[in-house]
Coordinates of C-alpha atoms and ligand atoms in Angstrom, one line a residue:
X6 CA 0.0 0.0 0.0
X7 CA 1.4 3.4 -1.0
X8 CA 1.7 6.0 1.8
X9 CA 1.7 9.5 0.4
X10 CA 3.8 12.3 2.0
X11 CA 1.8 15.5 1.3
X12 CA 3.4 18.9 1.8
X13 CA 1.6 21.4 3.9
X14 CA 2.2 24.6 5.9
X15 CA 1.0 25.2 9.5
X16 CA -2.2 27.0 10.4
X17 CA -1.8 29.4 13.4
X18 CA -5.3 28.8 14.8
X19 CA -5.3 25.2 15.7
X20 CA -5.2 25.6 19.5
X21 CA -7.9 23.4 21.1
X22 CA -10.4 25.1 23.4
X23 CA -12.4 23.8 26.4
X24 CA -13.3 20.7 24.4
X25 CA -11.3 20.0 21.3
X26 CA -10.8 22.1 18.2
X27 CA -14.0 23.8 17.1
X28 CA -14.3 25.9 13.9
X29 CA -16.7 26.7 11.2
X30 CA -17.2 23.8 8.7
X31 CA -15.7 26.1 6.0
X32 CA -12.5 26.4 8.0
X33 CA -12.2 22.6 8.3
X34 CA -12.8 22.3 4.6
X35 CA -9.8 24.5 3.8
X36 CA -7.2 22.4 2.0
X37 CA -4.9 20.5 4.4
X38 CA -6.6 22.0 7.6
X39 CA -8.1 18.8 8.9
X40 CA -5.1 16.7 7.9
X41 CA -2.6 19.0 9.6
X42 CA -4.5 18.8 12.9
X43 CA -4.8 15.1 12.6
X44 CA -1.1 14.8 11.8
X45 CA -0.3 16.8 15.0
X46 CA -2.5 14.3 17.0
X47 CA -0.7 11.3 15.5
X48 CA 2.7 12.8 16.2
X49 CA 1.8 13.3 19.9
X50 CA -0.4 10.2 20.5
X51 CA 2.4 7.7 19.7
X52 CA 0.6 4.9 21.6
X53 CA -1.9 4.7 18.8
X54 CA 0.6 2.9 16.6
X55 CA -0.1 -0.8 17.0
X56 CA -3.1 0.0 19.2
X57 CA -6.9 0.3 18.9
X58 CA -8.6 3.5 17.9
X59 CA -12.3 4.2 18.4
X60 CA -13.7 6.6 15.8
X61 CA -17.1 8.2 15.3
X62 CA -19.0 11.5 15.5
X63 CA -22.4 13.1 16.1
X64 CA -23.4 12.8 12.4
X65 CA -23.2 16.5 11.6
X66 CA -22.3 17.9 8.2
X67 CA -18.7 16.8 7.2
X68 CA -18.7 13.9 9.6
X69 CA -18.4 11.1 7.0
X70 CA -15.8 13.0 4.9
X71 CA -13.7 13.6 7.9
X72 CA -13.9 9.9 8.9
X73 CA -12.7 8.8 5.4
X74 CA -9.6 11.1 5.9
X75 CA -9.0 9.9 9.4
X76 CA -9.1 6.3 8.2
X77 CA -6.5 7.0 5.5
X78 CA -4.2 8.7 8.0
X79 CA -4.7 6.1 10.7
X80 CA -3.8 3.4 8.3
X81 CA -0.7 5.4 7.3
X82 CA 0.3 5.7 11.0
X83 CA 0.1 1.9 11.7
X84 CA -3.0 1.8 13.9
X85 CA -3.7 -1.9 14.2
X86 CA -7.4 -1.9 14.7
X87 CA -10.0 0.8 14.2
X88 CA -13.6 0.5 15.5
X89 CA -15.9 2.9 13.6
X90 CA -19.5 3.5 14.5
X91 CA -21.9 2.4 11.7
X92 CA -22.7 5.4 9.5
X93 CA -19.9 7.2 11.3
X94 CA -22.1 7.7 14.4
X95 CA -20.9 7.4 18.0
X96 CA -22.0 9.5 20.9
X97 CA -19.3 11.0 23.1
X98 CA -20.2 8.8 26.1
X99 CA -20.3 5.7 23.9
X100 CA -16.7 6.5 22.7
X101 CA -15.6 6.9 26.3
X102 CA -17.1 3.5 27.2
X103 CA -15.7 1.7 24.1
X104 CA -12.2 3.0 24.8
X105 CA -12.4 1.6 28.3
X106 CA -14.1 -1.7 27.4
X107 CA -11.7 -2.6 24.5
X108 CA -8.5 -1.1 26.1
X109 CA -8.1 1.2 23.2
X110 CA -5.2 3.6 23.0
X111 CA -7.6 6.5 22.3
X112 CA -10.6 7.8 20.4
X113 CA -11.4 10.5 17.9
X114 CA -14.8 12.1 18.2
X115 CA -16.1 14.4 15.5
X116 CA -18.5 16.9 17.1
X117 CA -18.9 20.6 17.9
X118 CA -21.3 19.5 20.7
X119 CA -24.3 21.8 21.0
X120 CA -23.1 24.2 18.3
X121 CA -25.3 24.3 15.1
X122 CA -24.3 22.1 12.2
X123 CA -24.7 22.1 8.4
X124 CA -22.5 23.7 5.7
X125 CA -22.6 27.1 7.4
X126 CA -22.4 25.6 11.0
X127 CA -19.6 24.3 13.2
X128 CA -17.4 21.2 13.2
X129 CA -15.0 19.9 15.7
X130 CA -12.5 17.2 16.7
X131 CA -11.9 15.9 20.1
X132 CA -9.2 13.3 21.1
X133 CA -9.9 11.1 24.1
X134 CA -7.1 9.2 25.9
X135 CA -6.8 5.6 27.0
X136 CA -8.7 6.3 30.2
X137 CA -11.7 7.2 28.0
X138 CA -11.7 10.9 29.0
X139 CA -10.9 14.1 27.1
X140 CA -7.2 14.6 26.6
X141 CA -5.6 16.6 29.3
X142 CA -4.4 20.2 28.7
X143 CA -0.7 19.1 28.5
X144 CA -1.7 16.8 25.6
X145 CA -3.7 19.4 23.7
X146 CA -1.0 22.0 24.3
X147 CA 1.5 19.6 22.8
X148 CA -0.8 18.9 19.8
X149 CA -1.0 22.7 19.2
X150 CA 2.8 23.1 19.4
X151 CA 3.1 20.2 16.9
X152 CA 0.5 21.8 14.6
X153 CA 2.8 24.8 14.3
X154 CA 5.6 22.8 12.8
X155 CA 3.7 20.6 10.3
X156 CA 5.4 20.5 6.9
X157 CA 4.0 17.2 5.7
X158 CA 1.3 14.7 6.5
X159 CA 0.9 11.0 5.7
X160 CA -2.1 9.5 3.9
X161 CA -2.6 5.9 2.8
X162 CA -3.6 5.7 -0.8
X163 CA -6.9 3.8 -0.4
X164 CA -10.4 4.2 -1.6
X165 CA -13.2 5.5 0.6
X166 CA -14.8 2.7 2.6
X167 CA -18.5 2.1 3.1
X168 CA -19.6 2.9 6.7
X169 CA -23.2 1.6 6.2
X170 CA -22.9 -2.1 7.0
X171 CA -21.5 -3.7 10.2
X172 CA -18.6 -6.0 9.6
X173 CA -14.8 -6.0 9.3
X174 CA -12.2 -5.8 6.7
X175 CA -8.4 -5.3 6.3
X176 CA -6.9 -2.1 5.0
X177 CA -3.2 -3.0 4.7
X178 CA -2.1 -4.0 8.2
X179 CA -5.1 -2.3 9.8
X180 CA -8.3 -4.1 10.7
X181 CA -11.3 -1.8 10.3
X182 CA -14.5 -2.8 12.1
X183 CA -17.8 -1.1 11.5
X184 CA -19.6 -1.6 14.8
X185 CA -23.1 -1.2 16.2
X186 CA -22.8 2.3 17.9
X187 CA -25.5 1.5 20.5
X188 CA -25.3 -2.0 21.9
X189 CA -22.2 -1.9 24.1
X190 CA -23.4 1.4 25.6
X191 CA -26.9 0.2 26.2
X192 CA -25.6 -3.0 27.9
X193 CA -23.5 -0.8 30.2
X194 CA -26.6 1.2 31.2
X195 CA -28.5 -2.0 31.8
X196 CA -25.7 -3.0 34.3
X197 CA -25.9 0.2 36.2
X198 CA -29.7 0.9 36.5
X199 CA -32.7 -1.2 37.6
X200 CA -34.2 -1.7 34.1
X201 CA -36.8 -4.2 35.5
X202 CA -38.2 -1.7 37.9
X203 CA -38.3 1.2 35.4
X204 CA -39.9 -1.1 32.8
X205 CA -42.6 -2.2 35.2
X206 CA -43.5 1.4 36.0
X207 CA -43.7 2.3 32.3
X208 CA -45.9 -0.7 31.8
X209 CA -48.2 0.3 34.6
X210 CA -48.8 3.6 32.9
X211 CA -47.7 5.5 36.0
X212 CA -44.5 6.7 34.3
X213 CA -44.1 8.2 30.9
X214 CA -41.3 10.1 29.2
X215 CA -40.6 12.4 26.3
X216 CA -37.0 12.4 25.2
X217 CA -36.0 15.0 22.6
X218 CA -32.9 13.8 20.6
X219 CA -32.9 17.1 18.8
X220 CA -32.1 15.4 15.4
X221 CA -28.7 14.5 16.8
X222 CA -26.8 11.4 17.8
X223 CA -28.8 10.2 20.8
X224 CA -31.8 9.2 18.7
X225 CA -30.7 5.6 18.0
X226 CA -29.5 5.2 21.6
X227 CA -32.8 6.6 23.1
X228 CA -34.9 4.4 20.8
X229 CA -33.0 1.3 21.8
X230 CA -32.9 2.1 25.5
X231 CA -36.2 3.8 26.3
X232 CA -38.5 2.3 23.7
X233 CA -37.0 -1.1 23.0
X234 CA -35.4 -2.2 26.3
X235 CA -37.6 -0.3 28.7
X236 CA -40.8 -0.5 26.7
X237 CA -41.6 3.2 27.0
X238 CA -44.6 4.0 24.7
X239 CA -43.9 4.3 21.0
X240 CA -43.4 8.0 20.3
X241 CA -41.6 8.7 23.6
X242 CA -38.5 9.7 21.7
X243 CA -38.9 12.6 19.4
X244 CA -36.6 14.0 16.7
X245 CA -34.8 10.7 16.8
X246 CA -33.2 10.5 13.3
X247 CA -29.7 12.1 13.3
X248 CA -29.5 14.8 10.6
X249 CA -26.5 16.6 9.2
X250 CA -27.9 20.0 10.1
X251 CA -29.9 18.9 13.2
X252 CA -33.1 19.7 11.3
X253 CA -32.0 23.3 11.1
X254 CA -32.1 23.6 14.9
X255 CA -29.6 24.2 17.6
X256 CA -28.8 20.9 19.4
X257 CA -28.5 22.6 22.7
X258 CA -30.7 21.0 25.4
X259 CA -32.1 24.1 27.2
X260 CA -35.5 25.7 27.6
X261 CA -35.0 27.9 24.6
X262 CA -33.8 25.4 22.0
X263 CA -35.7 22.3 23.2
X264 CA -39.0 24.1 22.5
X265 CA -41.0 21.2 21.3
X266 CA -40.2 19.2 24.4
X267 CA -41.1 22.0 26.7
X268 CA -44.4 22.4 25.0
X269 CA -45.2 18.7 25.4
X270 CA -44.4 18.8 29.1
X271 CA -46.5 21.8 29.6
X272 CA -49.7 20.2 28.4
X273 CA -51.2 19.7 31.9
X274 CA -52.2 16.3 33.3
X275 CA -51.9 14.5 30.0
X276 CA -48.2 15.5 29.6
X277 CA -45.5 12.9 30.1
X278 CA -44.3 13.1 33.7
X279 CA -40.6 13.3 32.8
X280 CA -39.0 15.2 29.9
X281 CA -35.4 15.2 28.8
X282 CA -33.3 16.4 25.9
X283 CA -29.7 15.8 24.8
X284 CA -27.2 17.7 22.7
X285 CA -25.4 17.0 19.4
X286 CA -23.0 14.4 20.7
X287 CA -25.1 13.1 23.6
X288 CA -23.1 14.2 26.6
X289 CA -25.2 17.1 27.8
X290 CA -28.8 16.8 29.0
X291 CA -31.7 18.8 30.3
X292 CA -34.2 17.4 32.7
X293 CA -37.7 18.7 33.2
X294 CA -41.0 17.7 34.9
X295 CA -44.5 18.9 34.0
X296 CA -44.1 22.7 33.9
X297 CA -41.0 22.4 36.0
X298 CA -37.3 22.9 35.1
X299 CA -34.5 21.4 37.2
X300 CA -31.3 23.4 36.8
X301 CA -28.2 21.2 36.1
X302 CA -26.5 22.3 39.4
X303 CA -29.6 21.1 41.4
X304 CA -29.6 17.9 39.4
X305 CA -26.1 17.1 40.6
X306 CA -27.0 17.9 44.2
X307 CA -30.2 15.8 44.0
X308 CA -28.2 12.9 42.5
X309 CA -25.6 13.1 45.2
X310 CA -28.2 13.2 48.0
X311 CA -30.1 10.1 46.6
X312 CA -27.4 8.0 44.9
X313 CA -27.3 5.4 47.7
X314 CA -30.9 4.5 46.9
X315 CA -30.0 3.2 43.5
X316 CA -28.6 -0.3 43.3
X317 CA -25.7 0.9 41.0
X318 CA -24.5 3.3 43.7
X319 CA -25.7 1.6 46.9
X320 CA -22.1 1.5 48.3
X321 CA -22.2 5.2 48.6
X322 CA -20.1 7.9 47.0
X323 CA -16.4 8.3 47.5
X324 CA -16.7 12.1 46.8
X325 CA -18.1 14.5 44.3
X326 CA -16.9 17.3 42.1
X327 CA -18.3 20.3 40.3
X328 CA -16.8 22.9 38.0
X329 CA -16.2 26.4 39.4
X330 CA -19.3 28.1 37.8
X331 CA -21.6 25.3 38.9
X332 CA -23.8 26.3 41.8
X333 CA -22.8 25.2 45.3
X334 CA -26.0 23.2 45.9
X335 CA -23.9 20.0 45.8
X336 CA -21.5 21.4 48.4
X337 CA -24.3 21.5 51.0
X338 CA -25.1 17.8 50.3
X339 CA -21.5 16.7 50.4
X340 CA -21.1 18.5 53.8
X341 CA -24.1 16.6 55.2
X342 CA -22.9 13.3 53.8
X343 CA -19.4 14.0 55.1
X344 CA -17.7 13.4 51.7
X345 CA -15.2 15.6 49.8
X346 CA -16.5 18.1 47.2
X347 CA -13.9 19.2 44.7
X348 CA -14.1 22.5 42.8
X349 CA -12.4 22.3 39.4
X350 CA -12.0 24.5 36.3
X351 CA -14.6 24.3 33.6
X352 CA -14.2 21.3 31.3
X353 CA -14.8 17.6 31.9
X354 CA -11.1 16.8 31.5
X355 CA -10.5 18.1 35.0
X356 CA -12.6 15.4 36.5
X357 CA -10.5 12.6 34.9
X358 CA -7.7 12.4 37.6
X359 CA -10.3 12.5 40.4
X360 CA -12.3 9.7 38.9
X361 CA -9.2 7.6 38.0
X362 CA -7.9 8.1 41.6
X363 CA -11.3 7.0 42.9
X364 CA -11.7 10.3 44.9
X365 CA -15.1 11.0 43.3
X366 CA -18.0 8.9 42.1
X367 CA -20.3 11.7 40.7
X368 CA -19.5 15.0 39.0
X369 CA -21.3 17.7 37.1
X370 CA -21.4 21.1 35.5
X371 CA -23.8 23.9 35.2
X372 CA -23.5 23.6 31.4
X373 CA -26.0 20.7 31.4
X374 CA -23.4 18.0 32.2
X375 CA -23.6 15.2 34.7
X376 CA -21.8 11.9 35.0
X377 CA -20.2 9.3 37.2
X378 CA -17.2 6.9 37.3
X379 CA -18.9 4.5 34.8
X380 CA -17.0 6.4 32.0
X381 CA -14.8 9.5 31.7
X382 CA -17.3 11.8 29.9
X383 CA -20.5 13.5 30.9
X384 CA -23.4 11.4 29.9
X385 CA -26.9 12.6 28.9
X386 CA -28.7 9.3 28.7
X387 CA -27.1 8.0 31.9
X388 CA -28.4 11.1 33.7
X389 CA -32.0 10.6 32.4
X390 CA -31.8 6.9 33.5
X391 CA -30.6 8.0 36.9
X392 CA -33.7 10.2 37.2
X393 CA -36.1 7.5 35.9
X394 CA -34.6 5.0 38.4
X395 CA -35.0 7.6 41.2
X396 CA -38.6 8.3 40.3
X397 CA -39.4 4.6 40.4
X398 CA -37.9 4.3 43.9
X399 CA -39.4 7.4 45.4
X400 CA -42.8 7.3 43.7
X401 CA -42.6 11.1 43.5
X402 CA -42.6 13.4 40.5
X403 CA -39.6 15.4 39.3
X404 CA -41.0 18.5 41.0
X405 CA -41.8 16.7 44.3
X406 CA -38.2 15.3 44.4
X407 CA -36.7 18.7 43.8
X408 CA -38.9 20.6 46.2
X409 CA -38.2 18.0 49.0
X410 CA -34.5 18.5 48.3
X411 CA -34.7 22.3 48.6
X412 CA -36.7 21.9 51.8
X413 CA -33.9 19.8 53.3
X414 CA -30.8 21.6 52.0
X415 CA -32.0 25.0 51.0
X416 CA -32.4 26.4 47.5
X417 CA -29.6 27.9 45.4
X418 CA -31.2 30.3 43.0
X419 CA -29.0 30.1 40.0
X420 CA -28.7 31.6 36.5
X421 CA -26.2 32.1 33.7
X422 CA -26.2 35.2 31.5
X423 CA -24.4 35.0 28.2
X424 CA -23.2 38.0 26.2
X425 CA -22.4 36.6 22.8
X426 CA -20.4 37.9 19.8
X427 CA -18.3 40.4 21.8
X428 CA -15.2 41.7 20.2
X429 CA -12.4 39.5 21.6
X430 CA -10.1 42.3 22.7
X431 CA -13.0 44.1 24.4
X432 CA -13.9 40.9 26.3
X433 CA -10.3 40.4 27.4
X434 CA -10.1 44.1 28.6
X435 CA -13.3 43.6 30.6
X436 CA -11.8 40.5 32.3
X437 CA -8.5 42.4 33.0
X438 CA -10.6 45.2 34.5
X439 CA -12.2 42.8 36.9
X440 CA -8.8 41.2 37.7
X441 CA -7.5 44.6 38.7
X442 CA -10.3 45.0 41.2
X443 CA -9.7 41.7 42.9
X444 CA -7.3 43.1 45.6
X445 CA -9.7 45.8 46.7
X446 CA -13.2 44.2 46.5
X447 CA -13.0 42.3 49.7
X448 CA -15.1 44.0 52.4
X449 CA -16.9 46.3 49.9
X450 CA -20.7 46.3 50.2
X451 CA -23.0 46.4 47.2
X452 CA -26.8 46.7 47.7
X453 CA -26.4 45.3 51.2
X454 CA -24.2 42.4 50.1
X455 CA -20.7 42.4 51.5
X456 CA -17.9 40.8 49.5
X457 CA -16.2 38.1 51.7
X458 CA -13.6 37.0 49.1
X459 CA -12.6 37.5 45.5
X460 CA -10.0 35.8 43.3
X461 CA -9.1 34.6 39.8
X462 CA -9.7 30.9 40.2
X463 CA -6.6 28.7 40.2
X464 CA -6.7 24.9 40.5
X465 CA -4.1 22.6 41.7
X466 CA -4.9 19.0 40.7
X467 CA -4.6 16.9 43.9
X468 CA -3.5 13.9 42.0
X469 CA -0.8 15.1 39.6
X470 CA -0.3 18.6 41.2
X471 CA -0.6 20.4 37.9
X472 CA -1.7 24.0 38.2
X473 CA -4.3 25.6 36.0
X474 CA -4.7 29.4 36.4
X475 CA -7.0 32.2 35.4
X476 CA -10.1 30.1 35.2
X477 CA -12.6 32.8 36.1
X478 CA -13.2 35.7 38.5
X479 CA -15.0 34.5 41.6
X480 CA -16.7 37.0 43.9
X481 CA -18.1 35.5 47.1
X482 CA -20.5 37.4 49.4
X483 CA -21.0 36.9 53.1
X484 CA -24.6 35.8 52.6
X485 CA -23.5 32.9 50.4
X486 CA -24.4 34.7 47.2
X487 CA -21.8 34.5 44.4
X488 CA -20.9 35.9 41.0
X489 CA -18.5 34.3 38.6
X490 CA -17.2 35.8 35.3
X491 CA -15.4 33.8 32.6
X492 CA -15.0 33.7 28.9
X493 CA -16.4 30.7 27.0
X494 CA -13.8 28.3 25.5
X495 CA -16.1 26.7 23.0
X496 CA -17.3 29.4 20.7
X497 CA -16.2 29.9 17.1
X498 CA -17.0 33.6 16.6
X499 CA -15.7 36.5 18.7
X500 CA -15.9 36.1 22.5
X501 CA -18.8 35.1 24.8
X502 CA -18.8 36.4 28.3
X503 CA -20.5 34.1 30.8
X504 CA -21.8 35.6 34.0
X505 CA -22.9 33.0 36.6
X506 CA -25.2 34.3 39.4
X507 CA -26.2 32.5 42.6
X508 CA -28.0 33.2 45.8
X509 CA -28.7 30.8 48.7
X510 CA -32.1 30.7 50.4
X511 CA -32.6 28.4 53.4
X512 CA -36.2 29.4 54.1
X513 CA -38.7 27.1 52.2
X514 CA -41.3 29.8 52.4
X515 CA -39.1 31.7 49.9
X516 CA -38.4 28.8 47.5
X517 CA -41.0 29.9 44.9
X518 CA -39.6 33.1 43.7
X519 CA -38.9 33.7 40.0
X520 CA -35.2 33.0 39.5
X521 CA -34.4 36.3 37.8
X522 CA -36.3 38.2 40.5
X523 CA -34.5 36.3 43.3
X524 CA -31.2 37.2 41.6
X525 CA -32.0 40.8 40.8
X526 CA -29.3 42.2 43.2
X527 CA -26.6 39.9 41.9
X528 CA -27.6 40.8 38.3
X529 CA -27.2 44.5 38.8
X530 CA -24.0 44.1 40.9
X531 CA -22.5 42.0 38.1
X532 CA -23.4 44.5 35.4
X533 CA -21.9 47.3 37.5
X534 CA -18.7 45.5 38.3
X535 CA -18.0 44.4 34.7
X536 CA -19.0 47.8 33.4
X537 CA -21.0 46.0 30.7
X538 CA -22.8 49.1 29.4
X539 CA -19.7 51.2 29.0
X540 CA -17.4 48.5 27.8
X541 CA -19.7 46.5 25.5
X542 CA -22.8 48.7 25.1
X543 CA -25.0 45.8 26.1
X544 CA -28.1 46.3 28.0
X545 CA -29.2 42.7 28.2
X546 CA -27.6 39.3 27.9
X547 CA -28.3 37.4 24.6
X548 CA -29.1 34.1 26.4
X549 CA -30.3 33.5 29.9
X550 CA -30.3 29.9 31.2
Ligands
LIG604 C1 -17.6 21.7 26.9 C2 -16.9 20.9 28.0 C3 -17.6 21.0 29.3 C4 -17.7 22.5 29.6 C5 -18.3 23.3 28.5 C6 -18.1 24.8 28.8 O1 -18.9 21.1 26.8 O2 -16.9 19.5 27.6 O3 -17.0 20.3 30.2 O4 -18.5 22.7 30.7 O5 -17.6 23.0 27.3 O6 -18.2 25.5 27.7 P1 -17.8 27.0 27.7 O7 -16.3 27.1 27.8 O8 -18.3 27.5 26.4 O9 -18.4 27.7 28.9 P2 -19.4 20.6 25.4 O10 -20.7 19.9 25.7 O11 -19.5 21.8 24.5 O12 -18.3 19.6 24.9

């Protein structure tokens, strides 16, 4: 088999962000752009040679073209066995599981997560390591450094292969296997959760679900797990056929983009009693009850408080972790349970060492992410099954479970305000302006709230002692309110400022306020501190979640 050496020149913009390299499809279609980045990965991930590679994506536009290129380059780099999802599909959690199950050297996931798809949309590449988790920063930094020195890349001279039929064939010294994307993952879920109990409740008619796959990768997984293995009613999974442009929608599971789901759950007593949606690549999730939204930070806290009731977690939790901007609802639970609660930078990769070292069992993020030690990625369908299992044990609705939790631990009113499409230098100046105030803010009082502490979050990994700095400005108030500012690491255009607002309320008589009303003080303090009006000329955020 002939291996071509193709000349190229480096691209200066191949630095991975919070979760892999994300760019417009058109950027990835630039001649040599994709190949250069892949060559940088193969140069750094030397264990791939002679090893197993898991390969798949969320089915967005350019997925199959990219897979053909990766296959040619992987063959050229001596990968011994490549497992590819049928039709090029694999969810991010499924890739994480397959890496671990088959002791693969790594996995390549093609996805820009919740970002829109189609020819004008976004595309992305993530590399997951042998533990099944997103590559650590030192790896992605190394890949970026390599990408700046690429002068040639290697490509095996082979024809495109069919991804449509399961089976295996040899390409030179490489065994290529087209696998069922769903079965291994569905089997894992069946080992963790009490499928018999959930199935019985679906059968009784007391439990019903609407799962919105948002025309993205989770459709086939949800059909198999909810409808086929758990016998949920036909039609329980909507928008279940993966499409290259996600049906023209935005595969971001929140109240704004999962509109059809929200409408179905708001139909009164005939509505399903549990609603959920997942994102492009199946790692994020949103959970709702009838006319009732549970924010992802509360989800993590509720899971932590109740995990011991589920057979899969009956031994209890070794500890929990949340990212910095995630609300501190879970901290209250951890304190009561007497377990450690770690605060990490944004990005699932920071949970990897804690999970591998068995310091934590559950972890989650405000950005609609939740997961456990069963894999090394956040996992949307796992989270929905956790809730279904909990509902079958408690015989309570989503709303009742959440309200009982607030009554016991207090409520953390929480919201994220996003200011999108900012000029990058203006956004950096805004963050610098906040950084300059860190030293003097402590002790200052705003609208009756006194600042107890303020810093630019820095994290020292307790396992490998690596230090990650400048992860967000954290302003803590004496009354347990909090504001966090940080810039998004997943966008593809300009900068997005994220402002995370939180207020703690112990009194259950005050647990029914509108979230934005409850946070009104924090919202205006944040606007004042960041000088949003003068610096960015923005009156209101673009997105409120
Ligand atoms: C990615 C990471 C998440 C992280 C999120 C934050 O999510 O995997 O761990 O919380 O980005 O995004 P940002 O930097 O924009 O706030 P995903 O689902 O996009 O891969």
